[in-house]
Structures are given as C-alpha cells and as structure tokens.
C-alpha cells in the first residue's frame, strides 16, 4: 500500500511529539504533572497546642513564642541538626583574648521595616536584653557580657567579665535575635509614655528573617508571610499560620480534614493513631529536653531536703514513660540529656524506693503524710503525668490535688512562687550544661528567669559560676559533674524523662525538619498538592 507524503509527515510529527513528551532533561522536577514543573509554595497551617506569650523575644522564654519568633528574627550564629554553630547574621567570629569575642557581620542586610542591620544594632539589642527596666527572662543568657564595642559598621566585640567558652552557643539562643533599631527606639519611647516594655515590638515585630509578621489574634492564631526581600534564598511557603488548637485529638482531626498540615506536638499516646491513618505520618526528633516535677523550696514542707528526696523516691519514672509516653523518650537521672555537653553518665540519681521514701517522710516529721497541690498546664502528657504522680504519692500518704492552668498563667504564677509542686519542662537550647543548669538552679535566676523551684544553694552557685568562668574543657566537665551530684542530694526536681519530639505531619508537607531544641525549620518547607 502506498502512503501519501502528507500522511507520512503527519505520522512522523506524531512520533516526534510522543518522544518529546516522554523525554525529560536532567534535573527536571520529577514530581511535575503532565510534564509541567510544579511551583513549590503553599499556605502552611500548624496546629499548635499553646499560643505565643509575646512576640517580643525579650519578654518570653517559651517554645511556642520562640517557634514564631525564629521565623521573623535571626541570630548572629545558628545551630544545625547536630547542635554545631553555623554562620547567621555574622559570617565569622574569633576569641581575641580570654574575655573578648569579635564577630564580623554580613553586609547589605535590612530589616522588614527597611532599616539597616549593623554593629550599632547588635549593640542596641544586647543592651536592651540586659536592661533591668526591660526585665527580660533571657538576660541571664548574657549577664556575663560587660561591654559591647562597635569596632566598625560591620564588626562588633563582646567583652565578658570572665572567660566564657559557650558565648557563641548563647548567641544562637532565641534570646539573641536581632530587632530593628527603629523599633527598639519606638518601644523605649512608648515606655516613657507609660506602656509596658515590648508593647511596640510584640504588636508588630520587625526582624530580618525569611517571614514577615502579618497578624496575631491572641488565643487563636499568628500568621506570617514570605519575606520577598530576604537576604538569603527565599522561603518556599507563601505563608505560615500557627493556629492554637489545645486539644490533642482535635489537632489530629485537623490533619485528617486538611484544616491543618502539622500537629505540634503529637502526644505519644496518639502515635499509633497517626501511623495507621492514610495521608499522614509521624516525624520524630531526639531532643535536649527534660520533663520534670518541680518543688517550691520556699514553701513548707518542700523546704526540707528529706521530704523532697522522699517524694522523688516514691515516683516510678518507668511507669510514667511506658504508661503515659508510650515508651517514647529515655529515663532521666538528672537535668541534662545525654547529648548535652557536661552530662555525666556516672551520676545515678535517686532511684525508685518506696520503703526509703516512707522512712524519709517519717524523719522529716510527716509519717502520716500531708496534703499538697500539683500544677500543670493543659497539655495531655503533663496532665496525665500529674494524675499518675498523684496516684503514686497516695501510696505513701501524700494527698495531692491537681490544678490545671492555661499556659500563660502557669508561667506567671510559677514565676511568682504561688505553687507547691508543678509539672514542667526545660530544653537546653545551647547544647551546653551552662544553659541546662544555670537558669534552673542558680539563685540569680529565681522566678521567670528559670529557677521556678527557688533553689538557693551557695555551694551549687559556686560550682555553676566556676564552670561558666573557665575556658578549660576538662575543668568544666568536672565542675558540672560535681553540680549534678549535688543536685541529687538537694533534689529540687524529680527528673522524669528526656523527650523525643513527635509531630503529626500531612504527607503533603515536604522539607520539614526540627532541631533538638524543638524549633521547627520552615525555610525549605513546601506543600505538595
């Protein structure tokens, strides 16, 4: 059969189009549909258990606030997934002498309000955090700094009262973020008119980060949008909304319906429930965090060391970890997680021993027990822990009633010392024992700065001061070992376990990671529809 020239050309054309459709260039997006590349972006919704306390970094020291702030503001240096220090707004740094650190700053950086980032801004930020009139709970992170010198426009020096090896790690802490100079000045002006510190900054925070602030509806949500003028690679997401969803199961339901993309946190008891459902999965991250039961050592009967030891020895931690946390996490013998510098595996802690607990109670004059209260916020894991501890303590005659507080009220009232016992957590954000021990147990930090047990022990203060004032690594390790041994005796807390962070995540979410400090990393995240 003879084929006409026109038909032949038509067949060749079809084959050419078919081959072209099947071919792809190296590096072409394999997830594209129909040969068209898919633009990475989307509007991410994170169902978070608690609202932010403040959007002013100097006015808060909690994870929900830090999670939002970390995307608006930036620090001079950052930490990677291994807690190693990496460049941030500073490109390099060196220890000039025992008490002087010099940082070279990036050039050409502007804040969201258009003002310049430079050495004068760094100086103003650090001085504001240390200003007693601001009353920042994060001031203790930088109270070793005695002076900040502006060498030139993009070079700054920190002078410390003593050699302080972990200074770069402290500058990576969320308390070290940089705020626009114009906003700092406006906030001070508002204070002169009678406004509270941070009122201007919290209402409309201006940083240099990959997202800019759009709206905060207290108790409901905080929304950020992509910073189109970001100095580094732009974030992929168009926006991020931190939506307050206090109930654990409601957060999971929101994942199912698509109303939210991330449930933060995921309760260990709901682990299997998420793993068994289509369209979502569990993301895990080892942490530098501690969950603990704290005592108010200023109140009777917890001003007696023997009684605190008795309560500690009456609590079976394994029962809490297996029964409440679904076996997730590791038992804690002290405040420091194994991945924190200064952790001493030789410190054994107080073991579970009900008979010895009863004996210590009798020694302290409470053979027949006593009544007390346990405070917790409305996180299910902490509420269940409080209930479990209540039951265990009843076995040695201690009647403990449970009071559940909203997160902000919990922070305020424990800072004011209104509690007896409380269920709490702490994350060693810097990965160094100084941050894991000094805020929680040094007498300089009573209340909102971290020491909610109101521990005042001169020997412990001396050990913690000495450990942060020497640059010798082995000497620091020995001092922290002694401090951990002493804390076993003083027993200001019952260390329960070191958490493993759990997130419920929609399969549509790509590129999500979380640091051992619990802070979400959102710059590389996008939603795949």
mmCIF file of N, CA, C and O in Angstrom, residues 47-50 245-253 255 262-277 280-285 320-329 377-385 497 499-505 514 518:
data_model
loop_
_atom_site.group_PDB
_atom_site.id
_atom_site.type_symbol
_atom_site.label_atom_id
_atom_site.label_comp_id
_atom_site.label_asym_id
_atom_site.label_seq_id
_atom_site.Cartn_x
_atom_site.Cartn_y
_atom_site.Cartn_z
ATOM 1 N N UNK A 47 -1.121 23.355 63.598
ATOM 2 C CA UNK A 47 -1.986 23.301 64.774
ATOM 3 C C UNK A 47 -1.087 23.151 65.994
ATOM 4 O O UNK A 47 -0.484 22.100 66.213
ATOM 5 N N UNK A 48 -0.969 24.211 66.767
ATOM 6 C CA UNK A 48 -0.062 24.221 67.913
ATOM 7 C C UNK A 48 -0.856 24.260 69.213
ATOM 8 O O UNK A 48 -1.932 24.876 69.277
ATOM 9 N N UNK A 49 -0.344 23.612 70.213
ATOM 10 C CA UNK A 49 -1.102 23.436 71.447
ATOM 11 C C UNK A 49 -1.317 24.736 72.211
ATOM 12 O O UNK A 49 -2.384 24.958 72.783
ATOM 13 N N UNK A 50 -0.290 25.599 72.207
ATOM 14 C CA UNK A 50 -0.359 26.806 73.036
ATOM 15 C C UNK A 50 -0.081 28.049 72.204
ATOM 16 O O UNK A 50 0.692 28.010 71.240
ATOM 17 N N UNK A 245 -4.677 25.133 68.773
ATOM 18 C CA UNK A 245 -5.633 24.018 68.910
ATOM 19 C C UNK A 245 -5.190 23.242 70.143
ATOM 20 O O UNK A 245 -4.283 22.417 70.084
ATOM 21 N N UNK A 246 -5.812 23.500 71.264
ATOM 22 C CA UNK A 246 -5.315 22.989 72.543
ATOM 23 C C UNK A 246 -5.514 21.486 72.717
ATOM 24 O O UNK A 246 -4.722 20.823 73.394
ATOM 25 N N UNK A 247 -6.549 20.922 72.115
ATOM 26 C CA UNK A 247 -6.851 19.505 72.311
ATOM 27 C C UNK A 247 -6.028 18.623 71.371
ATOM 28 O O UNK A 247 -6.005 18.842 70.155
ATOM 29 N N UNK A 248 -5.384 17.593 71.928
ATOM 30 C CA UNK A 248 -4.540 16.691 71.134
ATOM 31 C C UNK A 248 -5.311 16.041 69.993
ATOM 32 O O UNK A 248 -4.871 16.036 68.842
ATOM 33 N N UNK A 249 -6.470 15.466 70.309
ATOM 34 C CA UNK A 249 -7.236 14.742 69.306
ATOM 35 C C UNK A 249 -7.815 15.677 68.249
ATOM 36 O O UNK A 249 -8.007 15.279 67.102
ATOM 37 N N UNK A 250 -8.087 16.902 68.630
ATOM 38 C CA UNK A 250 -8.582 17.878 67.658
ATOM 39 C C UNK A 250 -7.490 18.220 66.654
ATOM 40 O O UNK A 250 -7.767 18.415 65.462
ATOM 41 N N UNK A 251 -6.253 18.274 67.111
ATOM 42 C CA UNK A 251 -5.144 18.549 66.182
ATOM 43 C C UNK A 251 -5.025 17.420 65.155
ATOM 44 O O UNK A 251 -4.768 17.663 63.971
ATOM 45 N N UNK A 252 -5.202 16.181 65.603
ATOM 46 C CA UNK A 252 -5.154 15.046 64.674
ATOM 47 C C UNK A 252 -6.331 15.105 63.701
ATOM 48 O O UNK A 252 -6.181 14.852 62.500
ATOM 49 N N UNK A 253 -7.496 15.462 64.210
ATOM 50 C CA UNK A 253 -8.680 15.585 63.349
ATOM 51 C C UNK A 253 -8.451 16.643 62.278
ATOM 52 O O UNK A 253 -8.888 16.490 61.128
ATOM 53 N N UNK A 255 -5.626 17.373 60.932
ATOM 54 C CA UNK A 255 -4.757 16.761 59.921
ATOM 55 C C UNK A 255 -5.597 15.961 58.925
ATOM 56 O O UNK A 255 -5.373 16.015 57.712
ATOM 57 N N UNK A 262 0.250 20.307 60.127
ATOM 58 C CA UNK A 262 1.158 19.789 61.151
ATOM 59 C C UNK A 262 0.453 19.861 62.498
ATOM 60 O O UNK A 262 -0.171 20.881 62.823
ATOM 61 N N UNK A 263 0.523 18.782 63.272
ATOM 62 C CA UNK A 263 0.024 18.768 64.650
ATOM 63 C C UNK A 263 1.234 18.832 65.571
ATOM 64 O O UNK A 263 2.044 17.910 65.603
ATOM 65 N N UNK A 264 1.365 19.927 66.323
ATOM 66 C CA UNK A 264 2.545 20.163 67.154
ATOM 67 C C UNK A 264 2.123 20.577 68.562
ATOM 68 O O UNK A 264 1.548 21.639 68.752
ATOM 69 N N UNK A 265 2.392 19.692 69.572
ATOM 70 C CA UNK A 265 3.064 18.403 69.435
ATOM 71 C C UNK A 265 2.054 17.281 69.211
ATOM 72 O O UNK A 265 0.847 17.481 69.358
ATOM 73 N N UNK A 266 2.589 16.103 68.911
ATOM 74 C CA UNK A 266 1.800 14.879 68.880
ATOM 75 C C UNK A 266 2.042 14.146 70.186
ATOM 76 O O UNK A 266 3.196 13.917 70.561
ATOM 77 N N UNK A 267 0.971 13.810 70.874
ATOM 78 C CA UNK A 267 1.109 13.069 72.120
ATOM 79 C C UNK A 267 1.578 11.647 71.835
ATOM 80 O O UNK A 267 1.093 11.013 70.889
ATOM 81 N N UNK A 268 2.543 11.124 72.615
ATOM 82 C CA UNK A 268 2.989 9.742 72.407
ATOM 83 C C UNK A 268 1.849 8.730 72.434
ATOM 84 O O UNK A 268 1.900 7.712 71.742
ATOM 85 N N UNK A 269 0.815 9.016 73.218
ATOM 86 C CA UNK A 269 -0.316 8.084 73.293
ATOM 87 C C UNK A 269 -1.115 8.044 71.991
ATOM 88 O O UNK A 269 -1.904 7.124 71.773
ATOM 89 N N UNK A 270 -0.906 9.032 71.129
ATOM 90 C CA UNK A 270 -1.611 9.069 69.843
ATOM 91 C C UNK A 270 -0.726 8.637 68.676
ATOM 92 O O UNK A 270 -1.100 8.795 67.512
ATOM 93 N N UNK A 271 0.425 8.081 68.994
ATOM 94 C CA UNK A 271 1.412 7.703 67.980
ATOM 95 C C UNK A 271 0.839 6.733 66.957
ATOM 96 O O UNK A 271 0.863 6.986 65.748
ATOM 97 N N UNK A 272 0.296 5.609 67.431
ATOM 98 C CA UNK A 272 -0.233 4.590 66.527
ATOM 99 C C UNK A 272 -1.412 5.115 65.725
ATOM 100 O O UNK A 272 -1.592 4.760 64.560
ATOM 101 N N UNK A 273 -2.204 5.976 66.342
ATOM 102 C CA UNK A 273 -3.377 6.506 65.674
ATOM 103 C C UNK A 273 -2.995 7.259 64.393
ATOM 104 O O UNK A 273 -3.654 7.138 63.366
ATOM 105 N N UNK A 274 -1.901 8.008 64.451
ATOM 106 C CA UNK A 274 -1.442 8.754 63.273
ATOM 107 C C UNK A 274 -0.748 7.818 62.292
ATOM 108 O O UNK A 274 -0.959 7.914 61.077
ATOM 109 N N UNK A 275 0.056 6.901 62.817
ATOM 110 C CA UNK A 275 0.793 5.983 61.935
ATOM 111 C C UNK A 275 -0.151 5.104 61.112
ATOM 112 O O UNK A 275 0.174 4.704 59.997
ATOM 113 N N UNK A 276 -1.317 4.809 61.665
ATOM 114 C CA UNK A 276 -2.252 3.906 60.982
ATOM 115 C C UNK A 276 -3.159 4.613 59.978
ATOM 116 O O UNK A 276 -3.881 3.970 59.232
ATOM 117 N N UNK A 277 -3.136 5.927 59.952
ATOM 118 C CA UNK A 277 -4.037 6.659 59.067
ATOM 119 C C UNK A 277 -3.331 7.049 57.778
ATOM 120 O O UNK A 277 -2.147 7.403 57.769
ATOM 121 N N UNK A 280 -1.004 10.818 56.404
ATOM 122 C CA UNK A 280 -0.241 11.488 57.456
ATOM 123 C C UNK A 280 0.782 10.533 58.039
ATOM 124 O O UNK A 280 0.696 9.317 57.870
ATOM 125 N N UNK A 281 1.782 11.088 58.713
ATOM 126 C CA UNK A 281 2.833 10.263 59.316
ATOM 127 C C UNK A 281 3.374 10.957 60.554
ATOM 128 O O UNK A 281 3.030 12.113 60.843
ATOM 129 N N UNK A 282 4.217 10.232 61.269
ATOM 130 C CA UNK A 282 4.837 10.758 62.486
ATOM 131 C C UNK A 282 6.273 11.142 62.184
ATOM 132 O O UNK A 282 7.015 10.373 61.586
ATOM 133 N N UNK A 283 6.661 12.349 62.594
ATOM 134 C CA UNK A 283 8.051 12.772 62.473
ATOM 135 C C UNK A 283 8.651 12.839 63.866
ATOM 136 O O UNK A 283 8.077 13.442 64.769
ATOM 137 N N UNK A 284 9.824 12.212 64.040
ATOM 138 C CA UNK A 284 10.472 12.118 65.349
ATOM 139 C C UNK A 284 11.778 12.910 65.363
ATOM 140 O O UNK A 284 12.456 13.025 64.353
ATOM 141 N N UNK A 285 12.119 13.416 66.540
ATOM 142 C CA UNK A 285 13.391 14.123 66.708
ATOM 143 C C UNK A 285 13.877 13.945 68.139
ATOM 144 O O UNK A 285 13.166 14.274 69.093
ATOM 145 N N UNK A 320 5.608 6.069 84.317
ATOM 146 C CA UNK A 320 5.167 7.263 83.585
ATOM 147 C C UNK A 320 5.564 7.168 82.119
ATOM 148 O O UNK A 320 4.758 7.433 81.217
ATOM 149 N N UNK A 321 6.810 6.769 81.862
ATOM 150 C CA UNK A 321 7.308 6.725 80.484
ATOM 151 C C UNK A 321 6.556 5.671 79.668
ATOM 152 O O UNK A 321 6.124 5.926 78.540
ATOM 153 N N UNK A 322 6.371 4.494 80.239
ATOM 154 C CA UNK A 322 5.701 3.420 79.499
ATOM 155 C C UNK A 322 4.199 3.641 79.433
ATOM 156 O O UNK A 322 3.583 3.456 78.382
ATOM 157 N N UNK A 323 3.605 4.046 80.558
ATOM 158 C CA UNK A 323 2.160 4.151 80.613
ATOM 159 C C UNK A 323 1.591 5.401 79.976
ATOM 160 O O UNK A 323 0.495 5.369 79.420
ATOM 161 N N UNK A 324 2.332 6.508 80.052
ATOM 162 C CA UNK A 324 1.813 7.781 79.548
ATOM 163 C C UNK A 324 2.464 8.175 78.230
ATOM 164 O O UNK A 324 1.799 8.613 77.298
ATOM 165 N N UNK A 325 3.785 7.979 78.172
ATOM 166 C CA UNK A 325 4.525 8.426 76.981
ATOM 167 C C UNK A 325 4.764 7.299 75.978
ATOM 168 O O UNK A 325 5.568 7.461 75.054
ATOM 169 N N UNK A 326 4.070 6.191 76.194
ATOM 170 C CA UNK A 326 4.097 5.108 75.211
ATOM 171 C C UNK A 326 5.521 4.604 74.947
ATOM 172 O O UNK A 326 5.848 4.168 73.845
ATOM 173 N N UNK A 327 6.371 4.701 75.971
ATOM 174 C CA UNK A 327 7.757 4.249 75.830
ATOM 175 C C UNK A 327 8.646 5.205 75.058
ATOM 176 O O UNK A 327 9.804 4.893 74.787
ATOM 177 N N UNK A 328 8.125 6.382 74.704
ATOM 178 C CA UNK A 328 8.887 7.355 73.921
ATOM 179 C C UNK A 328 9.735 8.216 74.853
ATOM 180 O O UNK A 328 9.222 8.821 75.788
ATOM 181 N N UNK A 329 11.032 8.290 74.580
ATOM 182 C CA UNK A 329 11.946 9.045 75.421
ATOM 183 C C UNK A 329 12.772 8.124 76.306
ATOM 184 O O UNK A 329 12.592 6.903 76.297
ATOM 185 N N UNK A 377 -0.079 22.574 83.105
ATOM 186 C CA UNK A 377 -0.860 23.237 82.061
ATOM 187 C C UNK A 377 -1.731 22.183 81.386
ATOM 188 O O UNK A 377 -1.766 21.025 81.818
ATOM 189 N N UNK A 378 -2.439 22.576 80.312
ATOM 190 C CA UNK A 378 -3.437 21.672 79.748
ATOM 191 C C UNK A 378 -2.891 20.726 78.688
ATOM 192 O O UNK A 378 -3.658 20.110 77.945
ATOM 193 N N UNK A 379 -1.578 20.565 78.603
ATOM 194 C CA UNK A 379 -1.015 19.543 77.714
ATOM 195 C C UNK A 379 -1.332 18.166 78.285
ATOM 196 O O UNK A 379 -1.084 17.901 79.460
ATOM 197 N N UNK A 380 -1.862 17.279 77.424
ATOM 198 C CA UNK A 380 -2.360 15.988 77.917
ATOM 199 C C UNK A 380 -1.268 15.176 78.604
ATOM 200 O O UNK A 380 -1.497 14.563 79.650
ATOM 201 N N UNK A 381 -0.059 15.155 78.034
ATOM 202 C CA UNK A 381 1.024 14.384 78.635
ATOM 203 C C UNK A 381 1.350 14.857 80.038
ATOM 204 O O UNK A 381 1.578 14.051 80.944
ATOM 205 N N UNK A 382 1.339 16.163 80.234
ATOM 206 C CA UNK A 382 1.637 16.704 81.560
ATOM 207 C C UNK A 382 0.469 16.483 82.515
ATOM 208 O O UNK A 382 0.675 16.203 83.701
ATOM 209 N N UNK A 383 -0.745 16.613 82.007
ATOM 210 C CA UNK A 383 -1.913 16.350 82.857
ATOM 211 C C UNK A 383 -1.930 14.893 83.303
ATOM 212 O O UNK A 383 -2.195 14.590 84.475
ATOM 213 N N UNK A 384 -1.624 13.985 82.377
ATOM 214 C CA UNK A 384 -1.591 12.553 82.720
ATOM 215 C C UNK A 384 -0.451 12.253 83.695
ATOM 216 O O UNK A 384 -0.594 11.408 84.590
ATOM 217 N N UNK A 385 0.678 12.949 83.517
ATOM 218 C CA UNK A 385 1.790 12.772 84.456
ATOM 219 C C UNK A 385 1.373 13.207 85.852
ATOM 220 O O UNK A 385 1.658 12.525 86.849
ATOM 221 N N UNK A 497 11.918 12.355 82.352
ATOM 222 C CA UNK A 497 12.480 11.754 81.143
ATOM 223 C C UNK A 497 12.935 12.828 80.155
ATOM 224 O O UNK A 497 12.568 14.002 80.266
ATOM 225 N N UNK A 499 12.673 13.872 76.434
ATOM 226 C CA UNK A 499 11.657 13.640 75.420
ATOM 227 C C UNK A 499 12.245 13.293 74.048
ATOM 228 O O UNK A 499 13.394 13.582 73.748
ATOM 229 N N UNK A 500 11.395 12.684 73.244
ATOM 230 C CA UNK A 500 11.606 12.603 71.812
ATOM 231 C C UNK A 500 10.450 13.398 71.212
ATOM 232 O O UNK A 500 9.287 13.099 71.459
ATOM 233 N N UNK A 501 10.777 14.455 70.469
ATOM 234 C CA UNK A 501 9.726 15.299 69.920
ATOM 235 C C UNK A 501 8.973 14.566 68.823
ATOM 236 O O UNK A 501 9.573 13.963 67.937
ATOM 237 N N UNK A 502 7.649 14.642 68.887
ATOM 238 C CA UNK A 502 6.797 13.989 67.909
ATOM 239 C C UNK A 502 5.901 15.017 67.229
ATOM 240 O O UNK A 502 5.300 15.873 67.903
ATOM 241 N N UNK A 503 5.828 14.936 65.923
ATOM 242 C CA UNK A 503 4.930 15.770 65.141
ATOM 243 C C UNK A 503 4.016 14.876 64.313
ATOM 244 O O UNK A 503 4.466 13.860 63.771
ATOM 245 N N UNK A 504 2.750 15.237 64.190
ATOM 246 C CA UNK A 504 1.878 14.626 63.207
ATOM 247 C C UNK A 504 1.956 15.478 61.954
ATOM 248 O O UNK A 504 1.717 16.689 62.016
ATOM 249 N N UNK A 505 2.282 14.871 60.813
ATOM 250 C CA UNK A 505 2.550 15.659 59.605
ATOM 251 C C UNK A 505 1.766 15.102 58.420
ATOM 252 O O UNK A 505 1.801 13.896 58.145
ATOM 253 N N UNK A 514 13.152 19.503 62.324
ATOM 254 C CA UNK A 514 13.037 20.065 63.668
ATOM 255 C C UNK A 514 14.359 19.897 64.379
ATOM 256 O O UNK A 514 14.981 18.827 64.304
ATOM 257 N N UNK A 518 13.679 21.705 69.590
ATOM 258 C CA UNK A 518 12.238 21.672 69.306
ATOM 259 C C UNK A 518 11.816 22.718 68.278
ATOM 260 O O UNK A 518 10.690 22.676 67.774
#
